[in-house]
Amino acid sequence: MKDLLGGKGANLSEMTSLGLPVPFGFTITTEACNYYLEHKDFPVGFFDAFDEKLDELEHKMKKTFGSKTNPLLVSVRSGARISMPGMMDTVLNLGLNDETVQGLIDKTRNPRFSYDAYRRFINMFGNVVLGIGHKHFEEALEAAKKKKGVKLDTDMGADDWKALVAEFKQIVKRQSGQDFPEDPREQLKLAIRAVFESWNNKRAFAYRRMNNIPDNIGTAVNVQAMVFGNMGEDSGTGVAFTRDPSTGEKCFYGEFLLNAQGEDVVAGIRTPQTLSDLQGKMPKIYEQLDKIQAQLEGHYRDMQDIEFTIEKGQLYLLQTRNGKRTAKAAIKIAVDMVDEGLITEREALLRIDPNQLNVLLHPSIDPHVDKDVLAKGLPASPGAAVGKIVFTADEACHQTEDGEKVILVRKETSPEDIHGMHVAEGILTATGGMTSHAAVVARGMGKPCIAGCKKIIVNEDAKTVAINGEHFAEGDVITLDGSTGEIIRGAAATIDPELFDEFEVLMGWADEVRKLQVRTNADNPHDAEVARRFGAEGIGLCRTEHMFFEEDRILYVRQMILAHDEKTREAALAKLRPVQVEDFKGIFKAMNGLPVTVRLLDPPLHEFLPNTDEKMAPVAKGLGVSVADLKETVHLLHEFNPMLGHRGVRLGITHPEIYEMQVRAIFEAAKIVHHEGVTPIVEIEVPLVGHVNELKKVRAMIERVAEEMGPFDFEWKVGTMIELPRACVTADEIAHHADFFSFGTNDLTQMTFGFSRDDAGSFLPVYTESGLLADNPTDTIDQEGVGQLMRMAVKLGRSTKPGLEVGICGEHGGEPRSVAFCHEIGLDYVSCSPYRVPVARLAAAQAAL
Ligand code: PEP
Ligand code: MG
């Protein structure tokens, strides 16, 4: 019942049904939340039900809310259908006031504990419900400690906490203009209201944006009897995982803190102990917990993340949920669980978020080169990150906007830092464990993170960090190895990822079920080989212009552009042809037996010429022309809107000799490698066709060249990019002259929306941040607009040529939601950058399932 009760509420009641020790409580539904958010009021009958449930809770706990002798205290926690860790608010110890605290003292015979609980409550309530900044309470606490001459909270006595309670209440009065509410029922109502409202706080909103969680599902509120982990050395609180969330290893794994309350482990203020310490200290509890974890994992058939509290030697479970995990762990766990007979292959495939694979496919630190390790922390989220040190989330955003790569270094992170974490390459914190906010969020984002590094001292104000005693300033470059916890001086060398067994197994299952083929966009043999290792089944786009930029031929390209007469142009092209032949040979060899789509030249010619005065002189010298001459050509080629200008097939129409040279080079290369025993499958592709006659003309040239150079005994085809709206709506005509279509959704998106993809950065973020567009159409296909044009083009194209091969090679080809859409409209393949090939394979499998 997660939709209604939220994840936390549903699992709490499930655990209760299983007979596990869960503190009693009740859950206020997401429906009530949504009603409240819409009407700014509680639904009719809400408080009758509320009173009834509260009475029941008192009865079960044999304690009374507001009692002076035997008070009931509760926690109030949010919990949406989809877990949003730390994004919304929690209030603990609710029900305390000047009278009930006496009852707590009588019951526990522990005034120090009782006043400590009371001051924590006022702080939390003040913050969450009344909106008073934590810092006011923290400052008062620091001042009190200073006055007493102590450093640690544990050095504070009952009277100190009591005095602080009085002071906290004054802070509440001063800051909110009202007295702290003494009536527990009033406290509870206000807290519920505040949790509802926290659904719309800034960080929850940002988290939903980032994780594609809908805004209208609302949160449930769990009201639960308090249990205390801070009642002495026989108490504690912790978080445990049924398998290692970093590696996926099947071992009971977790952390706990003795004599601590609630969120202390997650907040990362103290660095916790491991579960084997718990086993040593409280063997019986450990044994009970171990049994429960196995039971929970078997019940939910997934790795569980369990929160527990021990109150005076008694174990309570506060939460269980499917645990967040690294990509590597996710795959290992899924594959292991299939082996263990717990889940099916199909379930395993559907459990992995294809986007998560990105991390696995990213570089790690080269083990063969020397590295200067400055310090070591906890390896909280794997992968290598190199960047400049920054100390605040805002600074991280600021610098990354200027194109810098940054490492966010903080004492600890909180949900307020989420925007900075999102843009940083990696995250380093001084405190906190493997389950701290920084660690959990970084793992979710797939970012390298080192947490709890005791060897660093962060001075946010001075913008410095001492790493093992050595000072580093903002802007200094460091490298994080999130897999080992090592902080390394400077930019360490990184290497391509190693694929592991379980990954191959899972990909094998994906390949069995998917209908879409997966090709890669690659312009050189190296990329083609990498992609093939990742499972690419051909090249869907080889952008030949990238070859033109290489040092040994840019000169010939420029000579060709500057040529005043046919002869000079022919001479330049004659020099270009053999290098192109070599390029294509390399690629055909790397893709032996698989199709290779080679696109004829696409960008406007001015892109190959210098665009600033300083760059003109050396280029002119190299070309043996005057600067004035070069400037003149640059001037002639200048366009107001190059994206809509003299590019694509338009070049092929106005400069047929360029395309002809390329076609000859392609055929020649294919012939040579074919002689050497390689099987080339050649697909020559014409870009930016908008009218059938453009393709007709270029195709005639290609056929003429083939006639002259052939016959060939390898497969070859001629096709076109579909990247203009006009091409989509006239696809039936175009298909008469095309053996294949390939959607260039980068151009198709800009042409459909009518914005330039080079300039959209200045306004598109406003559209997505304000919710005007749910997604950035350059990230994921705009299915209602661009997608409809694609759908139409497929239908029209195949009405002319049933079985026409249709693929996609725009950036969307490696984005899971777009892949699903391509499956839906019946494409034959998607093509994406080499590192996204596995992402696309899994996404295609999920689409098929
Ligand atoms: C496209 O437009 O989607 C495409 C693949 O071509 P390019 O990005 O090179 O214009
Ligand atoms: Mg294009």
Short mmCIF file of N, CA and C in Angstrom, two decimals, residues 67-136:
data_model
loop_
_atom_site.label_atom_id
_atom_site.label_comp_id
_atom_site.label_asym_id
_atom_site.label_seq_id
_atom_site.Cartn_x
_atom_site.Cartn_y
_atom_site.Cartn_z
N SER A 67 0.71 13.16 29.85
CA SER A 67 0.64 12.75 31.26
C SER A 67 1.86 13.25 32.04
N LYS A 68 1.58 13.66 33.29
CA LYS A 68 2.67 14.13 34.14
C LYS A 68 3.45 12.99 34.76
N THR A 69 2.82 11.81 34.74
CA THR A 69 3.47 10.68 35.41
C THR A 69 3.98 9.63 34.44
N ASN A 70 3.26 9.46 33.36
CA ASN A 70 3.65 8.39 32.43
C ASN A 70 3.39 8.84 30.98
N PRO A 71 4.23 9.79 30.55
CA PRO A 71 3.91 10.44 29.26
C PRO A 71 4.27 9.59 28.04
N LEU A 72 3.40 9.71 27.04
CA LEU A 72 3.69 9.10 25.74
C LEU A 72 4.43 10.15 24.90
N LEU A 73 5.53 9.74 24.31
CA LEU A 73 6.23 10.63 23.38
C LEU A 73 6.20 9.98 22.00
N VAL A 74 6.11 10.79 20.97
CA VAL A 74 6.03 10.22 19.62
C VAL A 74 7.05 10.88 18.69
N SER A 75 7.32 10.17 17.60
CA SER A 75 8.08 10.76 16.49
C SER A 75 7.09 11.04 15.38
N VAL A 76 7.38 12.05 14.60
CA VAL A 76 6.54 12.40 13.46
C VAL A 76 7.46 12.44 12.24
N ARG A 77 7.25 11.51 11.32
CA ARG A 77 8.17 11.41 10.17
C ARG A 77 7.40 11.39 8.86
N SER A 78 8.03 11.96 7.86
CA SER A 78 7.45 11.92 6.53
C SER A 78 7.79 10.59 5.87
N GLY A 79 7.11 10.29 4.80
CA GLY A 79 7.43 9.07 4.05
C GLY A 79 6.57 9.00 2.80
N ALA A 80 7.16 9.35 1.65
CA ALA A 80 6.42 9.32 0.39
C ALA A 80 6.50 7.93 -0.23
N ARG A 81 5.76 7.74 -1.31
CA ARG A 81 5.76 6.46 -2.01
C ARG A 81 7.19 6.10 -2.45
N ILE A 82 7.89 7.12 -2.94
CA ILE A 82 9.27 6.91 -3.36
C ILE A 82 10.15 7.58 -2.31
N SER A 83 11.17 6.85 -1.88
CA SER A 83 12.00 7.38 -0.80
C SER A 83 12.75 8.64 -1.25
N MET A 84 12.69 9.66 -0.39
CA MET A 84 13.39 10.91 -0.68
C MET A 84 14.25 11.24 0.54
N PRO A 85 15.36 10.52 0.72
CA PRO A 85 16.08 10.57 1.99
C PRO A 85 16.49 11.99 2.39
N GLY A 86 16.06 12.36 3.60
CA GLY A 86 16.51 13.63 4.16
C GLY A 86 15.88 14.87 3.55
N MET A 87 14.95 14.69 2.61
CA MET A 87 14.44 15.86 1.91
C MET A 87 13.32 16.54 2.68
N MET A 88 12.58 15.74 3.45
CA MET A 88 11.48 16.34 4.21
C MET A 88 11.78 16.24 5.69
N ASP A 89 10.86 16.67 6.52
CA ASP A 89 11.22 16.90 7.91
C ASP A 89 10.71 15.85 8.87
N THR A 90 11.38 15.81 10.02
CA THR A 90 11.09 14.85 11.08
C THR A 90 11.10 15.59 12.41
N VAL A 91 10.18 15.24 13.28
CA VAL A 91 10.23 15.77 14.65
C VAL A 91 10.24 14.60 15.61
N LEU A 92 11.21 14.58 16.51
CA LEU A 92 11.31 13.51 17.51
C LEU A 92 10.95 14.05 18.89
N ASN A 93 10.64 13.12 19.81
CA ASN A 93 10.39 13.44 21.23
C ASN A 93 9.17 14.33 21.42
N LEU A 94 8.26 14.30 20.47
CA LEU A 94 7.10 15.19 20.56
C LEU A 94 6.19 14.73 21.70
N GLY A 95 5.67 15.71 22.44
CA GLY A 95 4.84 15.42 23.61
C GLY A 95 5.47 15.95 24.88
N LEU A 96 6.70 16.45 24.77
CA LEU A 96 7.35 16.98 25.97
C LEU A 96 6.91 18.41 26.25
N ASN A 97 6.74 18.70 27.52
CA ASN A 97 6.56 20.07 27.97
C ASN A 97 7.07 20.12 29.41
N ASP A 98 6.88 21.23 30.08
CA ASP A 98 7.48 21.36 31.42
C ASP A 98 6.91 20.34 32.40
N GLU A 99 5.69 19.89 32.16
CA GLU A 99 5.09 18.90 33.06
C GLU A 99 5.47 17.48 32.68
N THR A 100 5.32 17.16 31.38
CA THR A 100 5.59 15.78 30.98
C THR A 100 7.05 15.42 31.16
N VAL A 101 7.94 16.42 31.09
CA VAL A 101 9.35 16.10 31.27
C VAL A 101 9.58 15.53 32.68
N GLN A 102 8.75 15.98 33.63
CA GLN A 102 8.85 15.43 34.99
C GLN A 102 8.46 13.95 34.99
N GLY A 103 7.43 13.66 34.23
CA GLY A 103 7.00 12.26 34.11
C GLY A 103 8.11 11.41 33.52
N LEU A 104 8.77 11.96 32.53
CA LEU A 104 9.86 11.22 31.88
C LEU A 104 10.99 11.00 32.88
N ILE A 105 11.27 12.03 33.67
CA ILE A 105 12.33 11.89 34.68
C ILE A 105 11.96 10.80 35.67
N ASP A 106 10.70 10.82 36.13
CA ASP A 106 10.26 9.81 37.10
C ASP A 106 10.40 8.41 36.51
N LYS A 107 9.99 8.27 35.25
CA LYS A 107 10.00 6.96 34.61
C LYS A 107 11.41 6.46 34.37
N THR A 108 12.27 7.35 33.91
CA THR A 108 13.61 6.91 33.50
C THR A 108 14.61 7.06 34.64
N ARG A 109 14.23 7.79 35.62
CA ARG A 109 15.15 8.16 36.71
C ARG A 109 16.44 8.75 36.10
N ASN A 110 16.24 9.52 35.08
CA ASN A 110 17.41 10.05 34.39
C ASN A 110 17.14 11.48 33.93
N PRO A 111 17.33 12.42 34.83
CA PRO A 111 17.02 13.81 34.48
C PRO A 111 17.90 14.33 33.34
N ARG A 112 19.13 13.89 33.29
CA ARG A 112 20.02 14.38 32.23
C ARG A 112 19.47 13.99 30.85
N PHE A 113 19.13 12.71 30.74
CA PHE A 113 18.54 12.22 29.49
C PHE A 113 17.27 12.99 29.15
N SER A 114 16.42 13.19 30.18
CA SER A 114 15.11 13.79 29.94
C SER A 114 15.21 15.23 29.44
N TYR A 115 16.09 15.99 30.08
CA TYR A 115 16.23 17.38 29.62
C TYR A 115 16.94 17.46 28.27
N ASP A 116 17.83 16.50 28.05
CA ASP A 116 18.49 16.45 26.74
C ASP A 116 17.44 16.21 25.65
N ALA A 117 16.54 15.25 25.92
CA ALA A 117 15.48 14.95 24.95
C ALA A 117 14.59 16.18 24.73
N TYR A 118 14.34 16.88 25.81
CA TYR A 118 13.46 18.05 25.75
C TYR A 118 14.10 19.15 24.90
N ARG A 119 15.37 19.42 25.14
CA ARG A 119 16.00 20.51 24.36
C ARG A 119 16.11 20.11 22.89
N ARG A 120 16.34 18.84 22.60
CA ARG A 120 16.38 18.40 21.20
C ARG A 120 15.01 18.62 20.54
N PHE A 121 13.97 18.31 21.31
CA PHE A 121 12.62 18.47 20.78
C PHE A 121 12.33 19.94 20.44
N ILE A 122 12.67 20.82 21.38
CA ILE A 122 12.37 22.24 21.12
C ILE A 122 13.14 22.71 19.88
N ASN A 123 14.37 22.28 19.78
CA ASN A 123 15.19 22.64 18.62
C ASN A 123 14.53 22.15 17.32
N MET A 124 14.17 20.86 17.30
CA MET A 124 13.61 20.29 16.08
C MET A 124 12.25 20.90 15.75
N PHE A 125 11.44 21.02 16.76
CA PHE A 125 10.10 21.60 16.56
C PHE A 125 10.25 23.05 16.10
N GLY A 126 11.13 23.78 16.77
CA GLY A 126 11.36 25.18 16.41
C GLY A 126 11.77 25.29 14.95
N ASN A 127 12.64 24.39 14.57
CA ASN A 127 13.15 24.44 13.19
C ASN A 127 12.10 24.02 12.17
N VAL A 128 11.55 22.83 12.38
CA VAL A 128 10.66 22.24 11.38
C VAL A 128 9.29 22.93 11.35
N VAL A 129 8.74 23.15 12.52
CA VAL A 129 7.36 23.63 12.57
C VAL A 129 7.30 25.16 12.53
N LEU A 130 8.23 25.79 13.24
CA LEU A 130 8.15 27.25 13.34
C LEU A 130 9.14 27.95 12.41
N GLY A 131 9.94 27.17 11.72
CA GLY A 131 10.83 27.75 10.71
C GLY A 131 11.99 28.57 11.27
N ILE A 132 12.42 28.23 12.48
CA ILE A 132 13.54 28.97 13.09
C ILE A 132 14.85 28.28 12.72
N GLY A 133 15.81 29.05 12.23
CA GLY A 133 17.09 28.46 11.79
C GLY A 133 17.79 27.69 12.90
N HIS A 134 18.37 26.54 12.55
CA HIS A 134 19.13 25.72 13.49
C HIS A 134 20.21 26.53 14.20
N LYS A 135 20.74 27.49 13.44
CA LYS A 135 21.93 28.16 13.95
C LYS A 135 21.65 28.90 15.27
N HIS A 136 20.42 29.36 15.45
CA HIS A 136 20.10 30.05 16.70
C HIS A 136 20.27 29.11 17.89
#
